PDB file of C-alpha atoms in Angstrom:
ATOM      1  CA  UNK A   1       0.000   0.000   0.000  1.00 63.00           C
ATOM      2  CA  UNK A   2       2.865   2.351   0.756  1.00 61.00           C
ATOM      3  CA  UNK A   3       4.205   1.915  -2.783  1.00 66.00           C
ATOM      4  CA  UNK A   4       0.817   2.730  -4.337  1.00 66.00           C
ATOM      5  CA  UNK A   5       0.471   5.898  -2.267  1.00 64.00           C
ATOM      6  CA  UNK A   6      -2.300   7.801  -0.525  1.00 65.00           C
ATOM      7  CA  UNK A   7      -5.160   6.634  -2.673  1.00 72.00           C
ATOM      8  CA  UNK A   8      -5.217   2.958  -1.690  1.00 76.00           C
ATOM      9  CA  UNK A   9      -7.427   0.976   0.645  1.00 79.00           C
ATOM     10  CA  UNK A  10      -8.336  -2.663   1.191  1.00 81.00           C
ATOM     11  CA  UNK A  11     -11.481  -4.101   2.702  1.00 82.00           C
ATOM     12  CA  UNK A  12     -11.980  -7.570   4.178  1.00 82.00           C
ATOM     13  CA  UNK A  13     -15.194  -8.857   5.656  1.00 82.00           C
ATOM     14  CA  UNK A  14     -16.325 -11.841   7.662  1.00 80.00           C
ATOM     15  CA  UNK A  15     -19.400 -13.042   9.509  1.00 83.00           C
ATOM     16  CA  UNK A  16     -19.216 -13.781  13.220  1.00 80.00           C
ATOM     17  CA  UNK A  17     -22.308 -15.091  15.009  1.00 85.00           C
ATOM     18  CA  UNK A  18     -24.496 -13.834  12.160  1.00 85.00           C
ATOM     19  CA  UNK A  19     -23.001 -10.320  12.232  1.00 83.00           C
ATOM     20  CA  UNK A  20     -21.093  -8.976   9.233  1.00 85.00           C
ATOM     21  CA  UNK A  21     -17.846  -7.350  10.328  1.00 86.00           C
ATOM     22  CA  UNK A  22     -15.690  -5.322   7.957  1.00 86.00           C
ATOM     23  CA  UNK A  23     -12.063  -4.280   8.353  1.00 88.00           C
ATOM     24  CA  UNK A  24     -10.791  -1.459   6.165  1.00 85.00           C
ATOM     25  CA  UNK A  25      -7.136  -0.516   5.856  1.00 87.00           C
ATOM     26  CA  UNK A  26      -6.590   2.900   4.244  1.00 80.00           C
ATOM     27  CA  UNK A  27      -3.251   4.478   3.464  1.00 82.00           C
ATOM     28  CA  UNK A  28      -3.110   8.230   4.082  1.00 76.00           C
ATOM     29  CA  UNK A  29       0.122   9.555   5.626  1.00 72.00           C
ATOM     30  CA  UNK A  30       0.386   6.097   7.168  1.00 76.00           C
ATOM     31  CA  UNK A  31      -1.829   3.024   7.277  1.00 81.00           C
ATOM     32  CA  UNK A  32      -5.078   3.373   9.235  1.00 80.00           C
ATOM     33  CA  UNK A  33      -7.122   0.279  10.095  1.00 84.00           C
ATOM     34  CA  UNK A  34     -10.763   0.461  11.202  1.00 81.00           C
ATOM     35  CA  UNK A  35     -13.212  -2.340  12.023  1.00 84.00           C
ATOM     36  CA  UNK A  36     -16.988  -1.936  12.037  1.00 82.00           C
ATOM     37  CA  UNK A  37     -20.118  -4.090  12.073  1.00 81.00           C
ATOM     38  CA  UNK A  38     -22.223  -1.422  10.325  1.00 76.00           C
ATOM     39  CA  UNK A  39     -19.948   0.651   8.070  1.00 77.00           C
ATOM     40  CA  UNK A  40     -17.858  -0.239   5.027  1.00 73.00           C
ATOM     41  CA  UNK A  41     -15.528   1.384   2.519  1.00 73.00           C
ATOM     42  CA  UNK A  42     -18.282   2.006  -0.028  1.00 77.00           C
ATOM     43  CA  UNK A  43     -19.328   4.540  -1.168  1.00 84.00           C
ATOM     44  CA  UNK A  44     -15.910   6.095  -1.470  1.00 79.00           C
ATOM     45  CA  UNK A  45     -15.751   9.871  -1.104  1.00 78.00           C
ATOM     46  CA  UNK A  46     -12.857  12.285  -1.353  1.00 78.00           C
ATOM     47  CA  UNK A  47     -10.834  14.309   1.130  1.00 78.00           C
ATOM     48  CA  UNK A  48      -8.424  17.159   0.540  1.00 78.00           C
ATOM     49  CA  UNK A  49      -4.794  16.662   1.540  1.00 78.00           C
ATOM     50  CA  UNK A  50      -1.660  18.719   0.981  1.00 78.00           C
ATOM     51  CA  UNK A  51       0.799  17.021  -1.363  1.00 75.00           C
ATOM     52  CA  UNK A  52       4.424  17.788  -0.512  1.00 77.00           C
ATOM     53  CA  UNK A  53       5.724  16.737  -3.935  1.00 79.00           C
ATOM     54  CA  UNK A  54       3.450  19.007  -5.968  1.00 79.00           C
ATOM     55  CA  UNK A  55       3.176  21.723  -3.247  1.00 86.00           C
ATOM     56  CA  UNK A  56      -0.590  21.959  -3.567  1.00 85.00           C
ATOM     57  CA  UNK A  57      -3.758  20.459  -2.184  1.00 85.00           C
ATOM     58  CA  UNK A  58      -5.055  17.347  -3.902  1.00 78.00           C
ATOM     59  CA  UNK A  59      -8.181  15.254  -3.508  1.00 81.00           C
ATOM     60  CA  UNK A  60      -7.733  11.597  -2.635  1.00 76.00           C
ATOM     61  CA  UNK A  61     -10.289   8.796  -2.254  1.00 77.00           C
ATOM     62  CA  UNK A  62     -11.476   8.218   1.309  1.00 80.00           C
ATOM     63  CA  UNK A  63     -13.526   5.189   2.410  1.00 85.00           C
ATOM     64  CA  UNK A  64     -16.859   5.922   4.072  1.00 83.00           C
ATOM     65  CA  UNK A  65     -15.832   4.194   7.325  1.00 83.00           C
ATOM     66  CA  UNK A  66     -12.987   6.725   7.750  1.00 81.00           C
ATOM     67  CA  UNK A  67     -15.311   9.683   7.156  1.00 80.00           C
ATOM     68  CA  UNK A  68     -17.814   8.306   9.697  1.00 81.00           C
ATOM     69  CA  UNK A  69     -15.060   7.787  12.264  1.00 81.00           C
ATOM     70  CA  UNK A  70     -13.729  11.319  11.761  1.00 77.00           C
ATOM     71  CA  UNK A  71     -17.226  12.783  12.237  1.00 78.00           C
ATOM     72  CA  UNK A  72     -17.782  10.885  15.507  1.00 75.00           C
ATOM     73  CA  UNK A  73     -14.321  10.836  17.104  1.00 75.00           C
ATOM     74  CA  UNK A  74     -14.387  14.196  18.917  1.00 67.00           C
ATOM     75  CA  UNK A  75     -15.591  12.808  22.239  1.00 66.00           C
ATOM     76  CA  UNK A  76     -13.278   9.802  22.103  1.00 66.00           C
ATOM     77  CA  UNK A  77     -10.218  11.927  21.369  1.00 68.00           C
ATOM     78  CA  UNK A  78     -11.121  14.365  24.143  1.00 70.00           C
ATOM     79  CA  UNK A  79     -11.591  11.504  26.600  1.00 69.00           C
ATOM     80  CA  UNK A  80      -8.264   9.902  25.611  1.00 69.00           C
ATOM     81  CA  UNK A  81      -6.400  13.183  25.939  1.00 70.00           C
ATOM     82  CA  UNK A  82      -7.906  13.935  29.363  1.00 73.00           C
ATOM     83  CA  UNK A  83      -7.120  10.430  30.669  1.00 70.00           C
ATOM     84  CA  UNK A  84      -3.473  10.656  29.594  1.00 69.00           C
ATOM     85  CA  UNK A  85      -2.860  13.697  31.815  1.00 68.00           C
ATOM     86  CA  UNK A  86      -2.987  11.736  35.081  1.00 68.00           C
ATOM     87  CA  UNK A  87      -3.115   8.037  34.201  1.00 66.00           C
ATOM     88  CA  UNK A  88      -2.790   5.406  36.932  1.00 65.00           C
ATOM     89  CA  UNK A  89       0.498   3.569  36.386  1.00 64.00           C
ATOM     90  CA  UNK A  90       0.689  -0.026  37.596  1.00 62.00           C
ATOM     91  CA  UNK A  91       3.101  -2.858  36.882  1.00 66.00           C
ATOM     92  CA  UNK A  92       1.794  -6.392  36.806  1.00 64.00           C
ATOM     93  CA  UNK A  93       2.526  -9.723  35.167  1.00 68.00           C
ATOM     94  CA  UNK A  94      -1.113 -10.088  34.140  1.00 69.00           C
ATOM     95  CA  UNK A  95      -1.297  -7.273  31.636  1.00 67.00           C
ATOM     96  CA  UNK A  96      -4.852  -7.481  30.240  1.00 70.00           C
ATOM     97  CA  UNK A  97      -6.814  -7.472  33.526  1.00 69.00           C
ATOM     98  CA  UNK A  98      -4.538  -4.716  34.836  1.00 66.00           C
ATOM     99  CA  UNK A  99      -4.979  -2.534  31.762  1.00 70.00           C
ATOM    100  CA  UNK A 100      -8.733  -3.085  31.750  1.00 73.00           C
ATOM    101  CA  UNK A 101      -9.161  -2.439  35.470  1.00 71.00           C
ATOM    102  CA  UNK A 102      -7.037   0.674  35.697  1.00 70.00           C
ATOM    103  CA  UNK A 103      -8.296   2.159  32.451  1.00 75.00           C
ATOM    104  CA  UNK A 104     -11.790   1.532  33.773  1.00 81.00           C
ATOM    105  CA  UNK A 105     -10.912   3.316  37.036  1.00 82.00           C
ATOM    106  CA  UNK A 106      -9.364   6.213  35.074  1.00 82.00           C
ATOM    107  CA  UNK A 107     -12.506   6.438  32.955  1.00 83.00           C
ATOM    108  CA  UNK A 108     -14.814   6.430  35.994  1.00 88.00           C
ATOM    109  CA  UNK A 109     -12.773   9.136  37.750  1.00 88.00           C
ATOM    110  CA  UNK A 110     -12.687  11.289  34.629  1.00 86.00           C
ATOM    111  CA  UNK A 111     -16.421  10.889  34.072  1.00 88.00           C
ATOM    112  CA  UNK A 112     -17.089  11.819  37.720  1.00 92.00           C
ATOM    113  CA  UNK A 113     -14.875  14.912  37.351  1.00 90.00           C
ATOM    114  CA  UNK A 114     -16.718  15.999  34.195  1.00 88.00           C
ATOM    115  CA  UNK A 115     -20.046  15.581  36.025  1.00 92.00           C
ATOM    116  CA  UNK A 116     -18.630  17.541  38.984  1.00 94.00           C
ATOM    117  CA  UNK A 117     -17.748  20.398  36.624  1.00 91.00           C
ATOM    118  CA  UNK A 118     -21.239  20.382  35.113  1.00 92.00           C
ATOM    119  CA  UNK A 119     -22.823  20.512  38.580  1.00 94.00           C
ATOM    120  CA  UNK A 120     -20.513  23.400  39.530  1.00 94.00           C
ATOM    121  CA  UNK A 121     -21.519  25.272  36.377  1.00 92.00           C
ATOM    122  CA  UNK A 122     -25.180  24.644  37.231  1.00 91.00           C
ATOM    123  CA  UNK A 123     -24.595  26.199  40.656  1.00 92.00           C
ATOM    124  CA  UNK A 124     -22.710  29.108  39.027  1.00 91.00           C
ATOM    125  CA  UNK A 125     -19.440  28.322  40.810  1.00 90.00           C
ATOM    126  CA  UNK A 126     -16.443  30.118  39.287  1.00 90.00           C
ATOM    127  CA  UNK A 127     -13.887  28.022  37.443  1.00 86.00           C
ATOM    128  CA  UNK A 128     -11.160  29.196  39.814  1.00 88.00           C
ATOM    129  CA  UNK A 129     -13.108  27.719  42.744  1.00 90.00           C
ATOM    130  CA  UNK A 130     -13.590  24.328  41.047  1.00 91.00           C
ATOM    131  CA  UNK A 131     -11.153  21.470  41.631  1.00 92.00           C
ATOM    132  CA  UNK A 132      -8.970  20.614  38.688  1.00 89.00           C
ATOM    133  CA  UNK A 133      -8.547  16.968  37.694  1.00 88.00           C
ATOM    134  CA  UNK A 134      -5.458  16.315  39.822  1.00 88.00           C
ATOM    135  CA  UNK A 135      -7.112  17.827  42.918  1.00 92.00           C
ATOM    136  CA  UNK A 136     -10.240  15.775  42.238  1.00 92.00           C
ATOM    137  CA  UNK A 137      -8.195  12.561  41.947  1.00 89.00           C
ATOM    138  CA  UNK A 138      -6.290  13.402  45.132  1.00 91.00           C
ATOM    139  CA  UNK A 139      -9.568  14.050  46.961  1.00 93.00           C
ATOM    140  CA  UNK A 140     -10.901  10.651  45.858  1.00 91.00           C
ATOM    141  CA  UNK A 141      -7.661   8.946  46.934  1.00 88.00           C
ATOM    142  CA  UNK A 142      -7.772  10.660  50.323  1.00 91.00           C
ATOM    143  CA  UNK A 143     -11.419   9.680  50.824  1.00 91.00           C
ATOM    144  CA  UNK A 144     -10.677   6.054  49.966  1.00 88.00           C
ATOM    145  CA  UNK A 145      -7.650   6.063  52.287  1.00 89.00           C
ATOM    146  CA  UNK A 146      -9.703   7.444  55.180  1.00 89.00           C
ATOM    147  CA  UNK A 147     -12.457   4.895  54.571  1.00 87.00           C
ATOM    148  CA  UNK A 148      -9.987   2.014  55.016  1.00 76.00           C
ATOM    149  CA  UNK A 149     -10.446  -1.477  53.634  1.00 62.00           C
TER     150      UNK A 149
END
């Protein structure tokens, strides 16, 4: 795909438990792979990209699954970026349960903090008087420590 350039994509599909699942690999600046049970590469649209070789913007084919992902990814990207600020770091030999558990805890804490901010806004509390994420996490940790086992 790298040799063919930015216009290439491949789609593979399979059926699992009666559900059609499609995987699309699209080469833009690098390979992007997306899997979906409801979206596919067709119909192919176009996106505008800057071409370094010709020093101008060009239109390249873009599978529908990529366009759908780009339209819906705002919340996911925001969540990922907020979680990475203060992620729980744990070492363990059992990697999958550890990753799942601590990412779940990070997600719950972040969701609680976002709800806390919304409640504060509803009560017209100034931003400077609201806890930031690190203070919120520390407050939760302190509360759990005081509670004991």
